């Protein structure tokens, strides 16, 4: 097999987005559009990818790192001019070159692979990825001759009434013989209203030279969608969401309302898990089997074991074991780790906390910077007082300890194995194992106080 290259066009700012964020960095399913494209190129074994950057170059490079090579388009002088910049890396090499826009996040590795295979099998010098739609307005039309070969591509504004009736459109994704591409680019002019160098002109040049120009039709028109404004961004999000959700449902995941379920492209979900409406899975969130997530739950970059329930809660960068029950209305902040069988109830907030097997904090508690052992009970309203205004300190609660309701544990402090903290205590000193700690003022009751007070009046 010959070498395969790719050129990703990612230099445009995207003025129609009306945003300070450069167009290709706008996210779809939680991931920037250009990263979707690069992910798919890597999946179909492209040997080298050159990303053309201009506006937002630093941010695109920060995102993609060394996964691709880069070429800079200093001036925005059209798609042909953009591809010319890749000549510094690719010119003179033999092989097949795919040119794709960085704002086409729905294109798949399967389509890229099939497109390149079709191009190589036909011996064409150029192949256009096309799609068929019942609403082709605004798209360039692909016109074929009687033998089915590409005759020409006509822009919508230049097409006749008969040409506008054609349903096959140009997706602006192409494959070229690499040497023919860069040779032809030298003959592309800018004698047009915009004064730009257009990549489709290469198609006409090759046809005039008698070279074969082929076309490959994508199975799904929506896959070829380009994103130029916020309306198209929302459409692309909708189609990506549908694709992701359908994939996981076919893998054995139940979604009671797929339209209200949002799953990152990088999330992983085990079979027999149920996702309730309003569930949002962000980033590389991994969920085990037979879990129930939601309703109205958001998990970000977190891991969840098997048979765990997370209800109406939020977790970020947390590690949650199996047979755990969370919520409703719990908040797990980064670096929280819950072992198997843990119970975290309503209005409990955890930050940088580890909880051992079968421990529980059932209601109305804040636990921050704490190491909690196995089978510990943290009573309602208890707090680890971890911050003195400048520094944060650790609280340690060992196996089997019982922390009574409304207790304040003033860190740094340790509670020993099997120790008991009486309700309402403020603990400032370490408590040895198997001990009872009471830290509250003695109750004083003035019998008949209000009666006597009333008599005076």
Tab-separated table of C-alpha atoms in Angstrom:
chain	number	residue	atom	x	y	z
A	1	UNK	CA	0.000	0.000	0.000
A	2	UNK	CA	1.278	3.482	-0.866
A	3	UNK	CA	1.862	6.117	1.778
A	4	UNK	CA	-1.209	7.988	2.953
A	5	UNK	CA	-1.185	11.594	4.078
A	6	UNK	CA	-3.803	14.026	5.327
A	7	UNK	CA	-4.103	17.790	5.290
A	8	UNK	CA	-6.487	19.297	7.844
A	9	UNK	CA	-7.634	22.831	7.081
A	10	UNK	CA	-7.858	24.632	10.431
A	11	UNK	CA	-6.652	28.155	9.746
A	12	UNK	CA	-9.896	30.101	9.574
A	13	UNK	CA	-11.188	32.132	12.495
A	14	UNK	CA	-14.830	31.514	11.571
A	15	UNK	CA	-16.358	34.993	11.718
A	16	UNK	CA	-19.898	33.630	11.401
A	17	UNK	CA	-19.494	31.901	14.756
A	18	UNK	CA	-19.299	35.384	16.332
A	19	UNK	CA	-16.957	34.090	18.995
A	20	UNK	CA	-13.558	34.770	20.512
A	21	UNK	CA	-12.986	31.005	20.359
A	22	UNK	CA	-11.593	29.914	16.992
A	23	UNK	CA	-14.046	27.905	14.974
A	24	UNK	CA	-12.347	24.504	14.924
A	25	UNK	CA	-11.958	24.641	18.720
A	26	UNK	CA	-15.705	24.798	19.362
A	27	UNK	CA	-16.697	21.515	21.024
A	28	UNK	CA	-19.015	18.796	19.783
A	29	UNK	CA	-19.876	16.124	22.380
A	30	UNK	CA	-17.329	17.699	24.707
A	31	UNK	CA	-14.403	17.633	22.267
A	32	UNK	CA	-13.121	20.362	19.883
A	33	UNK	CA	-14.185	19.780	16.277
A	34	UNK	CA	-10.656	19.553	14.913
A	35	UNK	CA	-9.772	16.905	17.494
A	36	UNK	CA	-12.664	14.743	16.272
A	37	UNK	CA	-11.186	14.930	12.766
A	38	UNK	CA	-7.661	14.039	13.919
A	39	UNK	CA	-8.967	11.145	16.041
A	40	UNK	CA	-10.652	9.631	12.998
A	41	UNK	CA	-7.590	10.105	10.802
A	42	UNK	CA	-5.476	8.267	13.361
A	43	UNK	CA	-8.023	5.439	13.435
A	44	UNK	CA	-7.711	4.870	9.684
A	45	UNK	CA	-3.900	4.687	9.796
A	46	UNK	CA	-2.866	7.849	7.970
A	47	UNK	CA	0.932	7.919	7.923
A	48	UNK	CA	1.306	11.675	8.394
A	49	UNK	CA	-1.123	14.498	9.041
A	50	UNK	CA	-0.370	18.164	8.395
A	51	UNK	CA	-2.685	20.668	10.071
A	52	UNK	CA	-2.873	24.098	8.465
A	53	UNK	CA	-3.110	26.721	11.192
A	54	UNK	CA	-3.499	30.460	11.113
A	55	UNK	CA	-5.953	32.119	13.459
A	56	UNK	CA	-5.598	30.520	16.870
A	57	UNK	CA	-2.457	28.635	15.822
A	58	UNK	CA	-1.062	28.422	19.347
A	59	UNK	CA	-4.297	27.094	20.799
A	60	UNK	CA	-4.699	24.488	18.052
A	61	UNK	CA	-1.101	23.358	18.575
A	62	UNK	CA	-1.590	23.218	22.348
A	63	UNK	CA	-4.617	20.986	21.770
A	64	UNK	CA	-3.141	18.566	19.227
A	65	UNK	CA	0.471	18.594	20.400
A	66	UNK	CA	2.807	16.301	18.463
A	67	UNK	CA	0.007	14.164	17.025
A	68	UNK	CA	0.308	16.126	13.764
A	69	UNK	CA	2.723	18.321	11.830
A	70	UNK	CA	1.883	21.985	11.269
A	71	UNK	CA	2.049	24.539	8.490
A	72	UNK	CA	1.058	28.172	8.933
A	73	UNK	CA	-1.209	30.086	6.556
A	74	UNK	CA	-0.293	33.665	7.376
A	75	UNK	CA	-2.932	35.177	5.065
A	76	UNK	CA	-6.365	33.648	4.469
A	77	UNK	CA	-6.233	33.385	0.672
A	78	UNK	CA	-8.494	30.394	0.061
A	79	UNK	CA	-8.479	26.627	0.416
A	80	UNK	CA	-5.999	26.105	-2.430
A	81	UNK	CA	-3.578	28.533	-0.795
A	82	UNK	CA	-4.029	26.727	2.530
A	83	UNK	CA	-3.079	23.363	1.011
A	84	UNK	CA	-0.064	24.969	-0.694
A	85	UNK	CA	1.370	25.597	2.787
A	86	UNK	CA	1.524	21.825	3.370
A	87	UNK	CA	3.988	21.593	0.482
A	88	UNK	CA	6.831	22.263	2.898
A	89	UNK	CA	6.094	18.858	4.421
A	90	UNK	CA	4.508	16.818	1.615
A	91	UNK	CA	5.641	18.131	-1.765
A	92	UNK	CA	7.659	15.606	-3.761
A	93	UNK	CA	6.380	12.583	-1.860
A	94	UNK	CA	4.489	9.814	-3.629
A	95	UNK	CA	1.249	8.543	-2.191
A	96	UNK	CA	-2.345	9.500	-1.475
A	97	UNK	CA	-3.354	12.737	0.238
A	98	UNK	CA	-6.708	13.341	1.919
A	99	UNK	CA	-7.757	16.977	2.338
A	100	UNK	CA	-10.424	17.583	4.974
A	101	UNK	CA	-11.749	20.630	6.802
A	102	UNK	CA	-11.254	20.877	10.553
A	103	UNK	CA	-14.890	21.895	10.974
A	104	UNK	CA	-16.349	18.553	9.781
A	105	UNK	CA	-16.490	16.657	13.095
A	106	UNK	CA	-18.985	13.990	11.989
A	107	UNK	CA	-16.792	12.344	9.348
A	108	UNK	CA	-15.708	8.853	10.426
A	109	UNK	CA	-12.595	6.764	10.027
A	110	UNK	CA	-14.664	4.238	8.026
A	111	UNK	CA	-15.624	6.895	5.490
A	112	UNK	CA	-12.045	8.156	5.217
A	113	UNK	CA	-10.750	4.609	4.694
A	114	UNK	CA	-13.413	3.749	2.109
A	115	UNK	CA	-12.812	7.029	0.274
A	116	UNK	CA	-9.051	6.467	0.025
A	117	UNK	CA	-9.487	2.824	-0.975
A	118	UNK	CA	-11.927	3.834	-3.735
A	119	UNK	CA	-9.487	6.482	-4.962
A	120	UNK	CA	-6.578	4.035	-5.136
A	121	UNK	CA	-8.637	1.276	-6.769
A	122	UNK	CA	-9.901	3.559	-9.552
A	123	UNK	CA	-6.441	4.943	-10.309
A	124	UNK	CA	-7.865	8.465	-10.184
A	125	UNK	CA	-5.715	11.519	-9.688
A	126	UNK	CA	-8.458	13.114	-7.614
A	127	UNK	CA	-11.566	11.834	-5.870
A	128	UNK	CA	-14.356	13.975	-4.461
A	129	UNK	CA	-16.349	12.878	-1.419
A	130	UNK	CA	-19.973	13.548	-2.281
A	131	UNK	CA	-23.304	13.115	-0.519
A	132	UNK	CA	-26.930	12.989	-1.581
A	133	UNK	CA	-29.518	15.233	0.060
A	134	UNK	CA	-33.060	16.340	-0.633
A	135	UNK	CA	-32.084	19.865	0.406
A	136	UNK	CA	-28.963	20.709	-1.624
A	137	UNK	CA	-29.398	24.501	-1.605
A	138	UNK	CA	-26.146	26.283	-0.892
A	139	UNK	CA	-23.933	23.327	-1.809
A	140	UNK	CA	-21.835	22.859	-4.919
A	141	UNK	CA	-23.383	20.261	-7.258
A	142	UNK	CA	-21.444	17.282	-8.607
A	143	UNK	CA	-22.261	16.696	-12.269
A	144	UNK	CA	-21.460	13.342	-13.825
A	145	UNK	CA	-21.256	12.207	-17.440
A	146	UNK	CA	-23.132	9.271	-18.957
A	147	UNK	CA	-20.476	6.867	-17.630
A	148	UNK	CA	-20.832	8.155	-14.096
A	149	UNK	CA	-17.521	9.984	-14.103
A	150	UNK	CA	-17.259	13.434	-12.567
A	151	UNK	CA	-17.713	16.005	-15.296
A	152	UNK	CA	-17.533	19.147	-13.186
A	153	UNK	CA	-18.441	20.724	-9.858
A	154	UNK	CA	-20.698	23.770	-10.033
A	155	UNK	CA	-21.191	26.165	-7.145
A	156	UNK	CA	-24.838	26.753	-6.226
A	157	UNK	CA	-24.741	30.426	-7.192
A	158	UNK	CA	-23.329	29.573	-10.630
A	159	UNK	CA	-25.601	26.575	-11.359
A	160	UNK	CA	-28.411	26.573	-13.906
A	161	UNK	CA	-31.934	25.535	-12.920
A	162	UNK	CA	-31.270	22.030	-14.281
A	163	UNK	CA	-27.974	21.794	-12.396
A	164	UNK	CA	-29.628	22.967	-9.185
A	165	UNK	CA	-32.027	20.045	-9.403
A	166	UNK	CA	-29.095	17.654	-8.895
A	167	UNK	CA	-29.151	16.155	-5.383
A	168	UNK	CA	-25.499	15.075	-5.223
A	169	UNK	CA	-23.365	17.704	-3.516
A	170	UNK	CA	-19.676	18.363	-2.987
A	171	UNK	CA	-18.665	17.801	0.659
A	172	UNK	CA	-15.371	19.772	0.255
A	173	UNK	CA	-13.410	16.663	1.265
A	174	UNK	CA	-11.010	15.351	-1.391
A	175	UNK	CA	-8.371	12.736	-2.038
A	176	UNK	CA	-5.510	13.388	-4.467
A	177	UNK	CA	-2.463	11.736	-5.873
A	178	UNK	CA	0.016	13.711	-3.782
A	179	UNK	CA	2.430	14.595	-6.589
A	180	UNK	CA	-0.398	15.576	-8.940
A	181	UNK	CA	-1.910	17.746	-6.193
A	182	UNK	CA	1.146	19.915	-5.616
A	183	UNK	CA	1.987	20.123	-9.309
A	184	UNK	CA	-1.542	21.320	-10.096
A	185	UNK	CA	-1.607	23.789	-7.215
A	186	UNK	CA	1.164	25.741	-8.965
A	187	UNK	CA	-1.280	26.397	-11.815
A	188	UNK	CA	-4.185	27.557	-9.655
A	189	UNK	CA	-4.893	31.264	-10.103
A	190	UNK	CA	-6.831	33.795	-8.082
A	191	UNK	CA	-8.671	35.570	-10.885
A	192	UNK	CA	-12.008	35.632	-9.101
A	193	UNK	CA	-14.162	38.025	-7.090
A	194	UNK	CA	-12.558	37.004	-3.799
A	195	UNK	CA	-9.006	37.053	-5.132
A	196	UNK	CA	-8.438	33.636	-3.556
A	197	UNK	CA	-6.904	30.326	-4.625
A	198	UNK	CA	-9.586	27.621	-4.623
A	199	UNK	CA	-8.778	23.945	-4.118
A	200	UNK	CA	-11.598	22.734	-6.450
A	201	UNK	CA	-9.697	24.419	-9.299
A	202	UNK	CA	-7.254	21.503	-9.063
A	203	UNK	CA	-10.113	19.237	-10.183
A	204	UNK	CA	-10.624	21.284	-13.363
A	205	UNK	CA	-6.885	21.377	-14.067
A	206	UNK	CA	-6.612	17.591	-13.812
A	207	UNK	CA	-9.664	17.115	-16.044
A	208	UNK	CA	-8.205	19.404	-18.707
A	209	UNK	CA	-5.077	17.282	-18.640
A	210	UNK	CA	-7.194	14.185	-19.277
A	211	UNK	CA	-6.677	12.696	-15.842
A	212	UNK	CA	-9.363	10.609	-14.140
A	213	UNK	CA	-11.428	12.380	-11.497
A	214	UNK	CA	-13.605	10.066	-9.447
A	215	UNK	CA	-16.294	10.493	-6.802
A	216	UNK	CA	-17.234	8.504	-3.744
A	217	UNK	CA	-20.632	8.987	-2.121
A	218	UNK	CA	-20.879	9.021	1.674
A	219	UNK	CA	-23.539	6.733	3.113
A	220	UNK	CA	-24.999	9.528	5.273
A	221	UNK	CA	-25.297	13.147	4.187
A	222	UNK	CA	-25.191	14.373	7.799
A	223	UNK	CA	-21.719	12.917	8.209
A	224	UNK	CA	-20.347	15.458	5.730
A	225	UNK	CA	-21.808	18.451	7.572
A	226	UNK	CA	-19.529	21.440	7.935
A	227	UNK	CA	-19.975	23.855	10.837
A	228	UNK	CA	-19.903	27.554	9.998
A	229	UNK	CA	-22.226	29.080	12.602
A	230	UNK	CA	-23.954	28.309	15.892
A	231	UNK	CA	-26.997	26.850	14.156
A	232	UNK	CA	-24.842	24.290	12.340
A	233	UNK	CA	-22.942	23.676	15.581
A	234	UNK	CA	-26.170	22.682	17.318
A	235	UNK	CA	-27.132	20.441	14.396
A	236	UNK	CA	-23.756	18.709	14.489
A	237	UNK	CA	-24.113	18.243	18.253
A	238	UNK	CA	-27.519	16.652	17.737
A	239	UNK	CA	-26.249	14.172	15.127
A	240	UNK	CA	-23.136	13.316	17.118
A	241	UNK	CA	-25.262	12.746	20.238
A	242	UNK	CA	-27.563	10.454	18.289
A	243	UNK	CA	-24.617	8.479	16.912
A	244	UNK	CA	-22.977	8.062	20.327
A	245	UNK	CA	-26.207	7.149	22.105
A	246	UNK	CA	-27.225	4.599	19.477
A	247	UNK	CA	-23.792	2.984	19.711
A	248	UNK	CA	-24.033	2.504	23.477
A	249	UNK	CA	-27.618	1.276	23.354
A	250	UNK	CA	-26.484	-1.392	20.895
A	251	UNK	CA	-23.771	-2.327	23.418
A	252	UNK	CA	-26.406	-3.114	26.058
A	253	UNK	CA	-26.893	0.262	27.767
A	254	UNK	CA	-30.465	1.379	28.524
A	255	UNK	CA	-31.380	5.042	28.052
A	256	UNK	CA	-34.875	5.848	29.238
A	257	UNK	CA	-34.812	9.114	27.250
A	258	UNK	CA	-31.935	9.282	24.724
A	259	UNK	CA	-32.906	12.807	23.688
A	260	UNK	CA	-32.083	13.985	27.222
A	261	UNK	CA	-28.883	11.965	27.659
A	262	UNK	CA	-25.480	13.468	26.809
A	263	UNK	CA	-22.412	11.243	26.475
A	264	UNK	CA	-18.868	12.324	25.667
A	265	UNK	CA	-17.174	10.719	22.678
A	266	UNK	CA	-14.544	9.328	25.072
A	267	UNK	CA	-16.899	7.874	27.695
A	268	UNK	CA	-17.127	4.096	28.244
A	269	UNK	CA	-20.230	2.357	29.648
A	270	UNK	CA	-20.762	-1.280	30.696
A	271	UNK	CA	-23.772	-3.416	29.736
A	272	UNK	CA	-27.014	-3.376	31.732
A	273	UNK	CA	-26.315	0.114	32.977
A	274	UNK	CA	-29.337	2.432	32.925
A	275	UNK	CA	-28.947	6.136	32.128
A	276	UNK	CA	-31.893	8.218	33.306
A	277	UNK	CA	-32.963	11.545	31.690
A	278	UNK	CA	-30.679	14.490	32.285
A	279	UNK	CA	-27.533	12.365	32.599
A	280	UNK	CA	-24.367	14.086	31.334
A	281	UNK	CA	-21.113	12.113	30.988
A	282	UNK	CA	-18.136	14.349	30.234
A	283	UNK	CA	-14.591	13.516	29.178
A	284	UNK	CA	-13.105	10.075	29.781
A	285	UNK	CA	-15.788	8.924	32.225
A	286	UNK	CA	-15.901	5.136	32.662
A	287	UNK	CA	-18.980	3.415	34.073
A	288	UNK	CA	-19.197	-0.278	34.926
A	289	UNK	CA	-22.021	-2.779	34.441
A	290	UNK	CA	-25.520	-2.759	35.937
A	291	UNK	CA	-25.256	0.794	37.275
A	292	UNK	CA	-28.069	3.323	37.436
A	293	UNK	CA	-27.036	6.895	36.690
A	294	UNK	CA	-29.454	9.804	37.031
A	295	UNK	CA	-31.824	11.369	36.659
A	296	UNK	CA	-30.117	14.765	36.366
A	297	UNK	CA	-26.587	13.609	37.139
A	298	UNK	CA	-23.295	14.986	35.792
A	299	UNK	CA	-20.088	12.920	35.850
A	300	UNK	CA	-16.830	14.414	34.578
A	301	UNK	CA	-13.591	12.452	34.079
A	302	UNK	CA	-14.717	9.945	36.695
A	303	UNK	CA	-14.709	6.166	37.113
A	304	UNK	CA	-17.694	4.214	38.450
A	305	UNK	CA	-17.619	0.508	39.361
A	306	UNK	CA	-20.403	-2.058	38.930
A	307	UNK	CA	-23.947	-1.931	40.370
A	308	UNK	CA	-23.530	1.629	41.610
A	309	UNK	CA	-26.343	4.168	41.909
A	310	UNK	CA	-25.671	7.873	41.329
A	311	UNK	CA	-28.860	9.900	41.593
A	312	UNK	CA	-29.274	13.649	40.995
A	313	UNK	CA	-25.640	14.329	41.841
A	314	UNK	CA	-22.404	15.778	40.454
A	315	UNK	CA	-18.965	14.131	40.445
A	316	UNK	CA	-15.745	15.429	38.939
A	317	UNK	CA	-12.417	13.593	38.623
A	318	UNK	CA	-13.545	11.044	41.196
A	319	UNK	CA	-13.049	7.298	41.572
A	320	UNK	CA	-16.228	5.511	42.674
A	321	UNK	CA	-16.281	1.806	43.515
A	322	UNK	CA	-18.892	-0.930	43.079
A	323	UNK	CA	-22.180	-1.201	44.987
A	324	UNK	CA	-21.938	2.457	45.987
A	325	UNK	CA	-24.994	4.660	46.538
A	326	UNK	CA	-24.691	8.386	45.911
A	327	UNK	CA	-27.334	11.078	46.210
A	328	UNK	CA	-29.664	12.622	45.747
A	329	UNK	CA	-27.945	16.014	45.616
A	330	UNK	CA	-24.400	14.945	46.507
A	331	UNK	CA	-21.313	16.724	45.181
A	332	UNK	CA	-18.028	14.856	44.675
A	333	UNK	CA	-15.182	17.235	43.886
A	334	UNK	CA	-11.790	16.250	42.407
A	335	UNK	CA	-9.593	13.593	44.018
A	336	UNK	CA	-12.445	11.862	45.778
A	337	UNK	CA	-12.170	8.064	45.997
A	338	UNK	CA	-15.004	5.886	47.307
A	339	UNK	CA	-14.382	2.189	47.945
A	340	UNK	CA	-17.009	-0.519	47.440
A	341	UNK	CA	-20.257	-0.285	49.381
A	342	UNK	CA	-19.907	3.366	50.380
A	343	UNK	CA	-23.026	5.466	50.961
A	344	UNK	CA	-22.986	9.224	50.288
A	345	UNK	CA	-26.392	10.759	50.846
A	346	UNK	CA	-28.248	13.965	50.195
A	347	UNK	CA	-26.463	17.299	50.445
A	348	UNK	CA	-23.062	15.781	51.190
A	349	UNK	CA	-20.000	17.441	49.652
A	350	UNK	CA	-16.667	15.627	49.381
A	351	UNK	CA	-13.358	17.116	48.282
A	352	UNK	CA	-10.073	15.194	48.135
A	353	UNK	CA	-11.514	12.448	50.342
A	354	UNK	CA	-10.957	8.708	50.414
A	355	UNK	CA	-13.653	6.550	52.042
A	356	UNK	CA	-13.064	2.870	52.799
A	357	UNK	CA	-15.429	-0.051	52.267
A	358	UNK	CA	-18.979	0.321	53.601
A	359	UNK	CA	-18.389	3.727	55.150
A	360	UNK	CA	-21.186	6.263	54.965
A	361	UNK	CA	-21.968	9.937	55.193
A	362	UNK	CA	-25.698	9.957	54.766
A	363	UNK	CA	-26.723	13.594	54.981
A	364	UNK	CA	-25.754	17.247	55.189
A	365	UNK	CA	-21.982	16.988	55.650
A	366	UNK	CA	-18.845	18.575	54.247
A	367	UNK	CA	-15.770	16.340	54.207
A	368	UNK	CA	-12.602	17.823	52.744
A	369	UNK	CA	-8.980	16.623	52.815
A	370	UNK	CA	-9.810	13.463	54.721
A	371	UNK	CA	-8.756	9.823	54.857
A	372	UNK	CA	-11.650	7.716	56.115
A	373	UNK	CA	-11.277	3.991	56.793
A	374	UNK	CA	-13.702	1.079	56.455
A	375	UNK	CA	-17.149	0.943	58.114
A	376	UNK	CA	-17.009	4.509	59.394
A	377	UNK	CA	-20.249	6.379	60.114
A	378	UNK	CA	-20.196	10.140	59.630
A	379	UNK	CA	-23.296	11.626	61.221
A	380	UNK	CA	-25.604	14.283	59.823
A	381	UNK	CA	-24.144	17.785	59.745
A	382	UNK	CA	-20.556	16.733	60.482
A	383	UNK	CA	-17.669	18.717	59.039
A	384	UNK	CA	-13.938	18.271	58.637
A	385	UNK	CA	-12.678	21.788	59.274
A	386	UNK	CA	-9.755	21.627	56.874
A	387	UNK	CA	-8.955	25.280	56.091
A	388	UNK	CA	-7.575	28.010	58.352
A	389	UNK	CA	-7.715	30.745	55.729
A	390	UNK	CA	-4.203	30.046	54.409
A	391	UNK	CA	-3.524	26.303	54.484
A	392	UNK	CA	-5.482	23.068	54.295
A	393	UNK	CA	-4.970	20.170	56.693
A	394	UNK	CA	-5.724	16.454	56.783
A	395	UNK	CA	-8.277	14.625	58.919
A	396	UNK	CA	-7.834	10.876	59.482
A	397	UNK	CA	-10.703	8.680	60.651
A	398	UNK	CA	-9.751	5.037	61.147
A	399	UNK	CA	-11.828	1.867	60.650
A	400	UNK	CA	-15.073	1.474	62.536
A	401	UNK	CA	-15.144	4.971	64.020
A	402	UNK	CA	-18.473	6.671	64.693
A	403	UNK	CA	-18.765	10.442	64.250
A	404	UNK	CA	-21.943	11.764	65.850
A	405	UNK	CA	-24.206	14.375	64.293
A	406	UNK	CA	-23.098	18.012	64.099
A	407	UNK	CA	-19.471	17.271	64.947
A	408	UNK	CA	-16.633	19.551	63.889
A	409	UNK	CA	-13.265	17.833	63.364
A	410	UNK	CA	-10.640	20.593	63.452
A	411	UNK	CA	-7.770	19.450	61.222
A	412	UNK	CA	-5.107	18.285	61.519
A	413	UNK	CA	-6.653	15.603	63.695
A	414	UNK	CA	-6.868	11.797	63.870
A	415	UNK	CA	-9.754	9.649	65.111
A	416	UNK	CA	-8.590	6.159	66.108
A	417	UNK	CA	-10.040	2.762	65.241
A	418	UNK	CA	-13.452	2.189	66.763
A	419	UNK	CA	-13.499	5.619	68.445
A	420	UNK	CA	-16.795	7.372	69.171
A	421	UNK	CA	-17.360	11.111	68.791
A	422	UNK	CA	-20.378	12.341	70.724
A	423	UNK	CA	-22.915	14.387	68.818
A	424	UNK	CA	-22.318	18.130	68.809
A	425	UNK	CA	-18.610	17.870	69.642
A	426	UNK	CA	-15.837	20.093	68.323
A	427	UNK	CA	-12.735	17.917	68.256
A	428	UNK	CA	-9.366	19.682	68.335
A	429	UNK	CA	-7.126	16.853	69.639
A	430	UNK	CA	-6.458	13.320	68.420
A	431	UNK	CA	-8.850	10.676	69.760
A	432	UNK	CA	-7.336	7.243	70.565
A	433	UNK	CA	-8.954	4.050	69.320
A	434	UNK	CA	-11.914	2.591	71.250
A	435	UNK	CA	-12.385	5.903	73.080
A	436	UNK	CA	-15.307	8.271	73.555
A	437	UNK	CA	-14.688	11.975	72.911
A	438	UNK	CA	-17.134	14.609	74.123
A	439	UNK	CA	-16.303	18.244	73.446
A	440	UNK	CA	-19.308	20.417	74.223
A	441	UNK	CA	-20.319	22.758	77.038
A	442	UNK	CA	-22.346	21.368	79.943
A	443	UNK	CA	-26.085	21.983	79.643
A	444	UNK	CA	-27.619	24.431	82.101
A	445	UNK	CA	-31.395	24.450	82.574
A	446	UNK	CA	-33.061	27.248	84.557
A	447	UNK	CA	-36.317	25.722	85.692
A	448	UNK	CA	-39.277	28.127	85.517
A	449	UNK	CA	-37.167	30.943	84.064
A	450	UNK	CA	-39.821	32.153	81.643
A	451	UNK	CA	-42.559	31.860	84.290
A	452	UNK	CA	-40.627	34.092	86.704
A	453	UNK	CA	-39.825	36.543	83.885
A	454	UNK	CA	-43.533	36.840	83.014
A	455	UNK	CA	-44.440	37.502	86.677
A	456	UNK	CA	-42.127	40.512	86.733
A	457	UNK	CA	-44.014	42.022	83.840
